[in-house]
GROMACS .gro file of C-alpha atoms in nm:
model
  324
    1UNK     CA    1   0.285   1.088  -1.496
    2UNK     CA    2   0.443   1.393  -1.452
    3UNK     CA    3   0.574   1.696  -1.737
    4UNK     CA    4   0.830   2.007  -1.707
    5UNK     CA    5   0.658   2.273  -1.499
    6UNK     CA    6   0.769   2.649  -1.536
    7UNK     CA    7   0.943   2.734  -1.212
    8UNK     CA    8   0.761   3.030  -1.250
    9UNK     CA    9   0.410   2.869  -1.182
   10UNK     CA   10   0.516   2.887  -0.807
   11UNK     CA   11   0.395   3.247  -0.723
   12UNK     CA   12   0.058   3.223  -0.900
   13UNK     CA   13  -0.006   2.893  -0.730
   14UNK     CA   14   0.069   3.059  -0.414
   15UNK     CA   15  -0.200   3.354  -0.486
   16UNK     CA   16  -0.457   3.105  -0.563
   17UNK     CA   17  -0.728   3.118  -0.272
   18UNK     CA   18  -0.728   2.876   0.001
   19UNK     CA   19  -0.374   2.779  -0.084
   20UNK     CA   20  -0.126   2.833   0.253
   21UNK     CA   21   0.170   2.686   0.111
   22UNK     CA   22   0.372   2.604  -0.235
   23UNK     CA   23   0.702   2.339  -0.277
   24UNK     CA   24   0.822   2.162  -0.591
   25UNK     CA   25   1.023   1.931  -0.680
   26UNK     CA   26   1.197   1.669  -0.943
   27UNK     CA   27   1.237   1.294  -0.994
   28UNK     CA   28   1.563   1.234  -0.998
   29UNK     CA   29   1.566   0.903  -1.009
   30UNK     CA   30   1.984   0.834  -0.952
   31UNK     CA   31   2.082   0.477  -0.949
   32UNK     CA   32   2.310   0.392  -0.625
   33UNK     CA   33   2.626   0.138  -0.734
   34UNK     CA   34   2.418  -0.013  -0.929
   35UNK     CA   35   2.082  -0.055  -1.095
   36UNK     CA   36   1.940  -0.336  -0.853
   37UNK     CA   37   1.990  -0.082  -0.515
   38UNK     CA   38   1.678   0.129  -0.615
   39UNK     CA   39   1.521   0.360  -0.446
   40UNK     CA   40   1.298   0.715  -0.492
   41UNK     CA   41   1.526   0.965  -0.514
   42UNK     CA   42   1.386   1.330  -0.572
   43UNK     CA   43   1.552   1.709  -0.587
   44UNK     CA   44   1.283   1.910  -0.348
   45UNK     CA   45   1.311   2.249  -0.260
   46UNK     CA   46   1.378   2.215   0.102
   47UNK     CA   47   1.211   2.416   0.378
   48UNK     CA   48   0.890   2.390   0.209
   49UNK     CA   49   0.891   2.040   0.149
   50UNK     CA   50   0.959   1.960   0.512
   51UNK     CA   51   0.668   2.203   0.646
   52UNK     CA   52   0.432   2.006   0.401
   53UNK     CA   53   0.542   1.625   0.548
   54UNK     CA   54   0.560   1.706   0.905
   55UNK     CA   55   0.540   1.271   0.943
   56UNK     CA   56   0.908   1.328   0.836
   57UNK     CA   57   1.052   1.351   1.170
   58UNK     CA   58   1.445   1.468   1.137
   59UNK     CA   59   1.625   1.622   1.476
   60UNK     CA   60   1.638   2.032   1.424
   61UNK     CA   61   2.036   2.046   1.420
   62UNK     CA   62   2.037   1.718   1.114
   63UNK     CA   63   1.744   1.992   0.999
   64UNK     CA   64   1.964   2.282   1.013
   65UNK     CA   65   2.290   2.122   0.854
   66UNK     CA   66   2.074   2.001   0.559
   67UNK     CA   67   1.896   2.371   0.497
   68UNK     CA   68   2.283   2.523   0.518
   69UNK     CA   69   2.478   2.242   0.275
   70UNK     CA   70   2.387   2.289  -0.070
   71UNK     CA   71   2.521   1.927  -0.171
   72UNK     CA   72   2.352   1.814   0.141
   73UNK     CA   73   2.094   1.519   0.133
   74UNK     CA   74   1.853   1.319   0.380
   75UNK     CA   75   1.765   0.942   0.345
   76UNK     CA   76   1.464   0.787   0.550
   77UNK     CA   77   1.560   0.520   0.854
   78UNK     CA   78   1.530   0.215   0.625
   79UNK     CA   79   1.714   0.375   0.354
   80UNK     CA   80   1.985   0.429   0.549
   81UNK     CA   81   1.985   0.141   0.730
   82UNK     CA   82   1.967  -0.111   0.451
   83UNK     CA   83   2.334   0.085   0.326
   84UNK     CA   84   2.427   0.129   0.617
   85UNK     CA   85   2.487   0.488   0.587
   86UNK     CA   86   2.553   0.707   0.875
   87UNK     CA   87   2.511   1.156   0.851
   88UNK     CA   88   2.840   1.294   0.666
   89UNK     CA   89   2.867   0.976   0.458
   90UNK     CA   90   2.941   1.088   0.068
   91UNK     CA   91   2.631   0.938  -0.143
   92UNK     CA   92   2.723   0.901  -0.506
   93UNK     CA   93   2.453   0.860  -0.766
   94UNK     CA   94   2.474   0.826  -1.125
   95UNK     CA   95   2.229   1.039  -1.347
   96UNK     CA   96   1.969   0.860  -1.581
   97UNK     CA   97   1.737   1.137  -1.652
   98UNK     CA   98   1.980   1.367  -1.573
   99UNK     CA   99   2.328   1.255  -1.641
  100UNK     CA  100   2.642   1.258  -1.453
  101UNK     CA  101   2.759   1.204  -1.160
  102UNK     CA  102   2.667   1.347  -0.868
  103UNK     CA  103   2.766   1.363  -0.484
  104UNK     CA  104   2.499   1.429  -0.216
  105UNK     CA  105   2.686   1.436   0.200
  106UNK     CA  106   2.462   1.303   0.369
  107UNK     CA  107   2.299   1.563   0.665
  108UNK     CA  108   2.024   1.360   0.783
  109UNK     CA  109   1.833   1.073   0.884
  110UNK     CA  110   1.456   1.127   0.893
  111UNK     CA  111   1.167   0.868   1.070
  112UNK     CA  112   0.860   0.828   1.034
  113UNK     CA  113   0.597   0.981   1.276
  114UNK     CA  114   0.338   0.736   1.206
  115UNK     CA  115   0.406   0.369   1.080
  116UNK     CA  116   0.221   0.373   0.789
  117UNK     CA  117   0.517   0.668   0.683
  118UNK     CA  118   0.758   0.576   0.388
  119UNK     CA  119   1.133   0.554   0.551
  120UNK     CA  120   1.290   0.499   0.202
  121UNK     CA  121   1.336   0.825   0.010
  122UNK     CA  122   1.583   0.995  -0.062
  123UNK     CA  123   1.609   1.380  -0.138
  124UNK     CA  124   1.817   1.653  -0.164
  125UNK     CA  125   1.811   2.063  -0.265
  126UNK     CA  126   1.659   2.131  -0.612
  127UNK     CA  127   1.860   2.424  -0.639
  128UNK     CA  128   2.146   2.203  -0.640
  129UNK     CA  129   2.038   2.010  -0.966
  130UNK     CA  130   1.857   2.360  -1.135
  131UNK     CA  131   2.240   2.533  -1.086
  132UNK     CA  132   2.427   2.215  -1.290
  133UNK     CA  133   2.132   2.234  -1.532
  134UNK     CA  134   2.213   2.589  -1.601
  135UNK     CA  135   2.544   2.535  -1.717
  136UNK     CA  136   2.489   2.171  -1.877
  137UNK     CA  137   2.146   2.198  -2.047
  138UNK     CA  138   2.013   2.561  -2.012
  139UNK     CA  139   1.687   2.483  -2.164
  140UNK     CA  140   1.579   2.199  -1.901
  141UNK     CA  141   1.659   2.452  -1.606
  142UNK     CA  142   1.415   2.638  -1.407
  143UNK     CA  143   1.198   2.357  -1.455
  144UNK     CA  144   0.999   2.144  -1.237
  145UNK     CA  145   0.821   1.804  -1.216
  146UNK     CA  146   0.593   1.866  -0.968
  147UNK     CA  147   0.415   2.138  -0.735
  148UNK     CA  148   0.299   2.033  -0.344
  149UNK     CA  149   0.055   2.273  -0.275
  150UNK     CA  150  -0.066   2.338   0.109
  151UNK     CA  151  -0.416   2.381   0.176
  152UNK     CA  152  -0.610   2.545   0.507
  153UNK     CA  153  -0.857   2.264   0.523
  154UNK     CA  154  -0.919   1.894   0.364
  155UNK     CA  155  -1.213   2.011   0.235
  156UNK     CA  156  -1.095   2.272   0.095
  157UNK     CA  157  -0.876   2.029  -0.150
  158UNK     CA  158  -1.102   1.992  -0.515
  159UNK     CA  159  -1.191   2.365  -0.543
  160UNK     CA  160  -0.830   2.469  -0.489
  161UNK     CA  161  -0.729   2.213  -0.735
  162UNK     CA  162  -0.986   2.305  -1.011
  163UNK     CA  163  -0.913   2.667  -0.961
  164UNK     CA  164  -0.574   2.603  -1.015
  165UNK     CA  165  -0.582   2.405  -1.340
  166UNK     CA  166  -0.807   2.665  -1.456
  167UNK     CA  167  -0.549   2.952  -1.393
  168UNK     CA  168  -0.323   2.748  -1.622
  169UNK     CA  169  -0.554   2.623  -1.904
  170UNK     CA  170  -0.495   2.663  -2.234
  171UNK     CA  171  -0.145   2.769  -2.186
  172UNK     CA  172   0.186   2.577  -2.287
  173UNK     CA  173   0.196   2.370  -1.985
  174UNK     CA  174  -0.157   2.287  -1.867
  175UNK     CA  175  -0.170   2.124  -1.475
  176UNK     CA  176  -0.322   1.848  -1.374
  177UNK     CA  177  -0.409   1.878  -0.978
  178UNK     CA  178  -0.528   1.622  -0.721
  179UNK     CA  179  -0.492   1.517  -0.422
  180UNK     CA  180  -0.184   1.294  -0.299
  181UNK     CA  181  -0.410   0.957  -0.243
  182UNK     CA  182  -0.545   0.997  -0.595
  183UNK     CA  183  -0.133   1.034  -0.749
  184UNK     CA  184  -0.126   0.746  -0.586
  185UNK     CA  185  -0.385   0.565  -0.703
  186UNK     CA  186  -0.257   0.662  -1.016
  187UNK     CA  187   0.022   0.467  -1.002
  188UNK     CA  188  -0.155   0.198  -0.848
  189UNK     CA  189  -0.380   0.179  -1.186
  190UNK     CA  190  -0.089   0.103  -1.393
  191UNK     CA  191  -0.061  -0.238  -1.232
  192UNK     CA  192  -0.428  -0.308  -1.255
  193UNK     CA  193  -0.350  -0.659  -1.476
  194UNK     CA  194  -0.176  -0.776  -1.161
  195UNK     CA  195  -0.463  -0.642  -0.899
  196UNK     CA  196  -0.710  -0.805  -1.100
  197UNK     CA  197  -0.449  -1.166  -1.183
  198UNK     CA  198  -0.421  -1.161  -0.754
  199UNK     CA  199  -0.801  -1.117  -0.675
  200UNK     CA  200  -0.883  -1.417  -0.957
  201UNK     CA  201  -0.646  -1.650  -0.783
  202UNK     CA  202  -0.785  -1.528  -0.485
  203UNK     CA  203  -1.134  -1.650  -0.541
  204UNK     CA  204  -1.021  -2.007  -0.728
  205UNK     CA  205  -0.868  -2.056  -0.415
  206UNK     CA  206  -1.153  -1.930  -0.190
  207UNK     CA  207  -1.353  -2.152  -0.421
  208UNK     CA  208  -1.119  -2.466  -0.410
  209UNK     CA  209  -1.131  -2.437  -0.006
  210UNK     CA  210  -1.492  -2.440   0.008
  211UNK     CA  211  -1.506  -2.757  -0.273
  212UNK     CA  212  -1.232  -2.941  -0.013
  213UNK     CA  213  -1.454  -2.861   0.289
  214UNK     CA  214  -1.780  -2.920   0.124
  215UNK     CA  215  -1.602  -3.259   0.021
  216UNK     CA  216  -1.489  -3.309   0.415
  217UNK     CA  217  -1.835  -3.251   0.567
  218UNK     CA  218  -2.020  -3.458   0.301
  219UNK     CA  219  -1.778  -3.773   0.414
  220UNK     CA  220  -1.853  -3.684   0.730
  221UNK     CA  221  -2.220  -3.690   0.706
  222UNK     CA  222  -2.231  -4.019   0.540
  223UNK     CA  223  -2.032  -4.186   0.817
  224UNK     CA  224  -2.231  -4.044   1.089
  225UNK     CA  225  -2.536  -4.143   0.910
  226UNK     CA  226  -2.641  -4.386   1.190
  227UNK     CA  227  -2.572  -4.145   1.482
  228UNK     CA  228  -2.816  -3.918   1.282
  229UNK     CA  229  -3.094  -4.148   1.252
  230UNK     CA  230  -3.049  -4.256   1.620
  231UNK     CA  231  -3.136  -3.855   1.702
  232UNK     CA  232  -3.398  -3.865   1.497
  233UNK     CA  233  -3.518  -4.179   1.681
  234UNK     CA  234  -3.484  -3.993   2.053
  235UNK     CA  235  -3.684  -3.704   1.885
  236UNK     CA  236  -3.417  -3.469   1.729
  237UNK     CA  237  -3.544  -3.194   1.440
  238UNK     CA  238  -3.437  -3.104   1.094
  239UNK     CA  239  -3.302  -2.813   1.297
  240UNK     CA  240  -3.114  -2.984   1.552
  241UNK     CA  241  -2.992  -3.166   1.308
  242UNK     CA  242  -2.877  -2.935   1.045
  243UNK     CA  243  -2.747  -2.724   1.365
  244UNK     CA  244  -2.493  -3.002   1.470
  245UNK     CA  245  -2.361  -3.021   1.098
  246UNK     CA  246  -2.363  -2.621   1.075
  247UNK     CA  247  -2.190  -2.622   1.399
  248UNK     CA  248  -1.885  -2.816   1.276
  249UNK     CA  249  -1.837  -2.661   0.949
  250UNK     CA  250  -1.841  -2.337   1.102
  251UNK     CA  251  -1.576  -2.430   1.369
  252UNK     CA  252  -1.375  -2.566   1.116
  253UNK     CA  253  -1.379  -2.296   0.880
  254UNK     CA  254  -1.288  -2.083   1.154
  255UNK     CA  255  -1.036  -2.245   1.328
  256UNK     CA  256  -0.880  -2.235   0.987
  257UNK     CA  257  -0.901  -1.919   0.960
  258UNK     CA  258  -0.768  -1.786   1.308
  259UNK     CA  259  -0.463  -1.997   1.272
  260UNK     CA  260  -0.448  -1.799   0.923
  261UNK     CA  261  -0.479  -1.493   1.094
  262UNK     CA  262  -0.189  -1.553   1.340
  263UNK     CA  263   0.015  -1.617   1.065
  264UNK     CA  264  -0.058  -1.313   0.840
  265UNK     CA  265   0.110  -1.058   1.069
  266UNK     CA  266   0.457  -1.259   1.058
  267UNK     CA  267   0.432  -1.348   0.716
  268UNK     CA  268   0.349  -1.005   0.594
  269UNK     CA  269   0.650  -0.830   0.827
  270UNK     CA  270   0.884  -1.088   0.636
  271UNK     CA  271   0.726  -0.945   0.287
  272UNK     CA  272   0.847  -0.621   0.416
  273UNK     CA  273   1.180  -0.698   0.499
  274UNK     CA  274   1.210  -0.915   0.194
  275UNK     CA  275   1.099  -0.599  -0.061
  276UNK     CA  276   1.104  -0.263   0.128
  277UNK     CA  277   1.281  -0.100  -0.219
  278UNK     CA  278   0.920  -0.165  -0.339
  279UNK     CA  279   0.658  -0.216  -0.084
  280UNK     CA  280   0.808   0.056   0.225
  281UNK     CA  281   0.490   0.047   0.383
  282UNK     CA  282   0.307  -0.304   0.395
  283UNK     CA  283   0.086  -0.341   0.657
  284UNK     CA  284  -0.232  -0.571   0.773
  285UNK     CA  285  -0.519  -0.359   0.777
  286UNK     CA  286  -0.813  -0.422   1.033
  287UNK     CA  287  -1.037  -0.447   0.726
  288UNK     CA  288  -0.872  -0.743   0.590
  289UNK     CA  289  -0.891  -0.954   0.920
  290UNK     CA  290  -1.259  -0.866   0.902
  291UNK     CA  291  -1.299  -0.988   0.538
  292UNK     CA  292  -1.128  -1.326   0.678
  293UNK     CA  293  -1.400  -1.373   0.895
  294UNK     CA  294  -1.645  -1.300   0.672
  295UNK     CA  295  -1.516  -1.541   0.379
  296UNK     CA  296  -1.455  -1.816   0.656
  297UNK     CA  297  -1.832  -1.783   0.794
  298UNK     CA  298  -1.958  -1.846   0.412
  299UNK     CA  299  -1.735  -2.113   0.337
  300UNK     CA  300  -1.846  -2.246   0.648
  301UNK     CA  301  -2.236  -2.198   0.546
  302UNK     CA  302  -2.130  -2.276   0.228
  303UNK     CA  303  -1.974  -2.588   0.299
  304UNK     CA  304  -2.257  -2.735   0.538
  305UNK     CA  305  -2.563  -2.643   0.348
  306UNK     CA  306  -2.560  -3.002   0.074
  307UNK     CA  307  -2.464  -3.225   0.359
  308UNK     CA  308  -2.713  -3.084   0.632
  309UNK     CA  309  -3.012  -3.089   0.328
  310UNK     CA  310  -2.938  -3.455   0.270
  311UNK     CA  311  -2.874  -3.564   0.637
  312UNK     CA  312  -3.235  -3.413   0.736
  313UNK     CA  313  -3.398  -3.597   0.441
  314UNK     CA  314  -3.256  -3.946   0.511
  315UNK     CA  315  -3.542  -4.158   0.675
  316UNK     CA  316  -3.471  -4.319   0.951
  317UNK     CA  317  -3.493  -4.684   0.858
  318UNK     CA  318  -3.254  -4.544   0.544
  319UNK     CA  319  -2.987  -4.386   0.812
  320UNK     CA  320  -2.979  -4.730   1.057
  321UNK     CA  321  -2.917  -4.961   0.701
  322UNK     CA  322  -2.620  -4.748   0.596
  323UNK     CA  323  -2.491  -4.784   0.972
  324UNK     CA  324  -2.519  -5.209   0.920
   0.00000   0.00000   0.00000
């Protein structure tokens, strides 16, 4: 996902038009104590970084000891929390794409601004790293993973990026630029076998429900066979008919699902807690409630549409014999 960078790229980024502001950074990607306590760990060059994520909320004097300590280091909330690490704490982490081992004091404890913001990184001054690469392994120094690039509007975001990965094509280390949400998505795509595993399950199930309530109403029907022939009798419709068994699918589709509903916002805050290495941000969006509803109303519809056909069709004189 991501290839050396010439440090060097920074100043021509910066000249590119519509560009207001250039960081950089590394994946460091330290393991903690051990391998099982992991977390995203990156070497960022500092004041930059923290004008580009202003949703990374850290007090001005944790902000000013971090900018002054060259070993120094901020961890998110949750991060911190689940170690229970506290500002001047000593972090070790051991090296895997760059080895040794390396000591980060801990200056600061960021939040997030908004609560969709991820309170689990880790990150500390690039220079840091770039000065022990210059004296352990010269040729990976003055190298970077990545470039955050600043622009002065949203919309501003594809022409800046294909003007920059034209000022760099054809040379020894072509860019690739997007936005952050398609990185992400990026990412995302690699587990595309699961996505698609979860959303088959998803529908067997949705289609198992609707078999089971299908099933329920149909039983239902053919015990209320009389009562429906005695409405026909006092001058009932097809419609009214149809209606009543319509009107109790529905209600019990979406009973179900409300009671689902209430459930999902618990259930999904003890996912959180369970995995926050993994899944920092895990949220209920409005969009899925509305997709409940929506499912429920057709398995309801779904679900009443055989039994109401069959219970307008029965005669009469049929409906009063099953009742005897």
């Amino acid at each position: 996902m991501v290839f050396p960078l010439p440090l060097a790229y920074k100043d021509r980024i910066r000249r590119v038009e519509g560009v207001t502001r250039v960081s950089y950074g590394n994946w460091f990607g330290g393991i903690y104590l051990d391998r099982k306590n992991f977390f995203a760990n990156f070497a960022v060059e500092p004041p930059t970084y923290l004008d580009l994520y202003p949703e990374f909320v850290l007090p001005p004097e944790e902000r000013l000891a971090f900018l002054r300590d060259r070993k120094g280091a901020v961890a998110g909330k949750k991060l911190a929390e689940r170690f229970r690490w506290k500002t001047g704490d000593v972090i070790p982490l051991q090296g895997t794409i760059f080895p040794g081992n390396w000591e980060f004091v801990l200056r600061g404890i960021y939040r997030g601004r908004d609560e969709n913001v991820d309170e689990t990184q880790f990150f500390f001054h690039w220079d840091y790293l770039n000065e022990a690469l210059k004296k352990s392994a010269p040729a990976r120094a003055d190298r970077v993973g990545f470039y955050l690039i600043g622009v002065d509007h949203p919309n501003h975001a594809s022409p800046v990026a294909r003007a920059i990965d034209q000022l760099f094509r054809n040379s020894l280390a072509e860019t690739l630029t997007e936005t952050e949400k398609a990185f992400t998505l990026a990412f995302v795509s690699m587990s595309e076998a699961i996505l698609v595993a979860i959303q088959a399950v998803s529908f067997v199930v949705l289609g198992i429900i609707a078999a089971v309530a299908a099933n329920t109403m149909s039983m239902a029907v053919r015990e209320r066979a009389w009562e429906y022939a005695v409405l026909k009798t006092l001058g009932f419709g097809g419609r009214h008919i149809a209606g009543l068994i319509l009107g109790e699918s529905l209600l019990i589709s979406l009973t179900g699902c409300l009671l689902g509903m209430a459930v999902t916002f618990p259930a999904a805050y003890a996912f959180r807690k369970m995995v926050p290495m993994y899944l920092p941000v895990f949220r209920v969006e409005a969009e899925t409630l509305y997709l409940d509803l929506i499912a429920s109303f057709a398995v309801g519809v779904v679900s009443a549409a055989l039994p109401a056909w069959r219970a307008v069709k029965v005669r009469i004189a049929e409906g009063l014999r099953r009742a005897g």
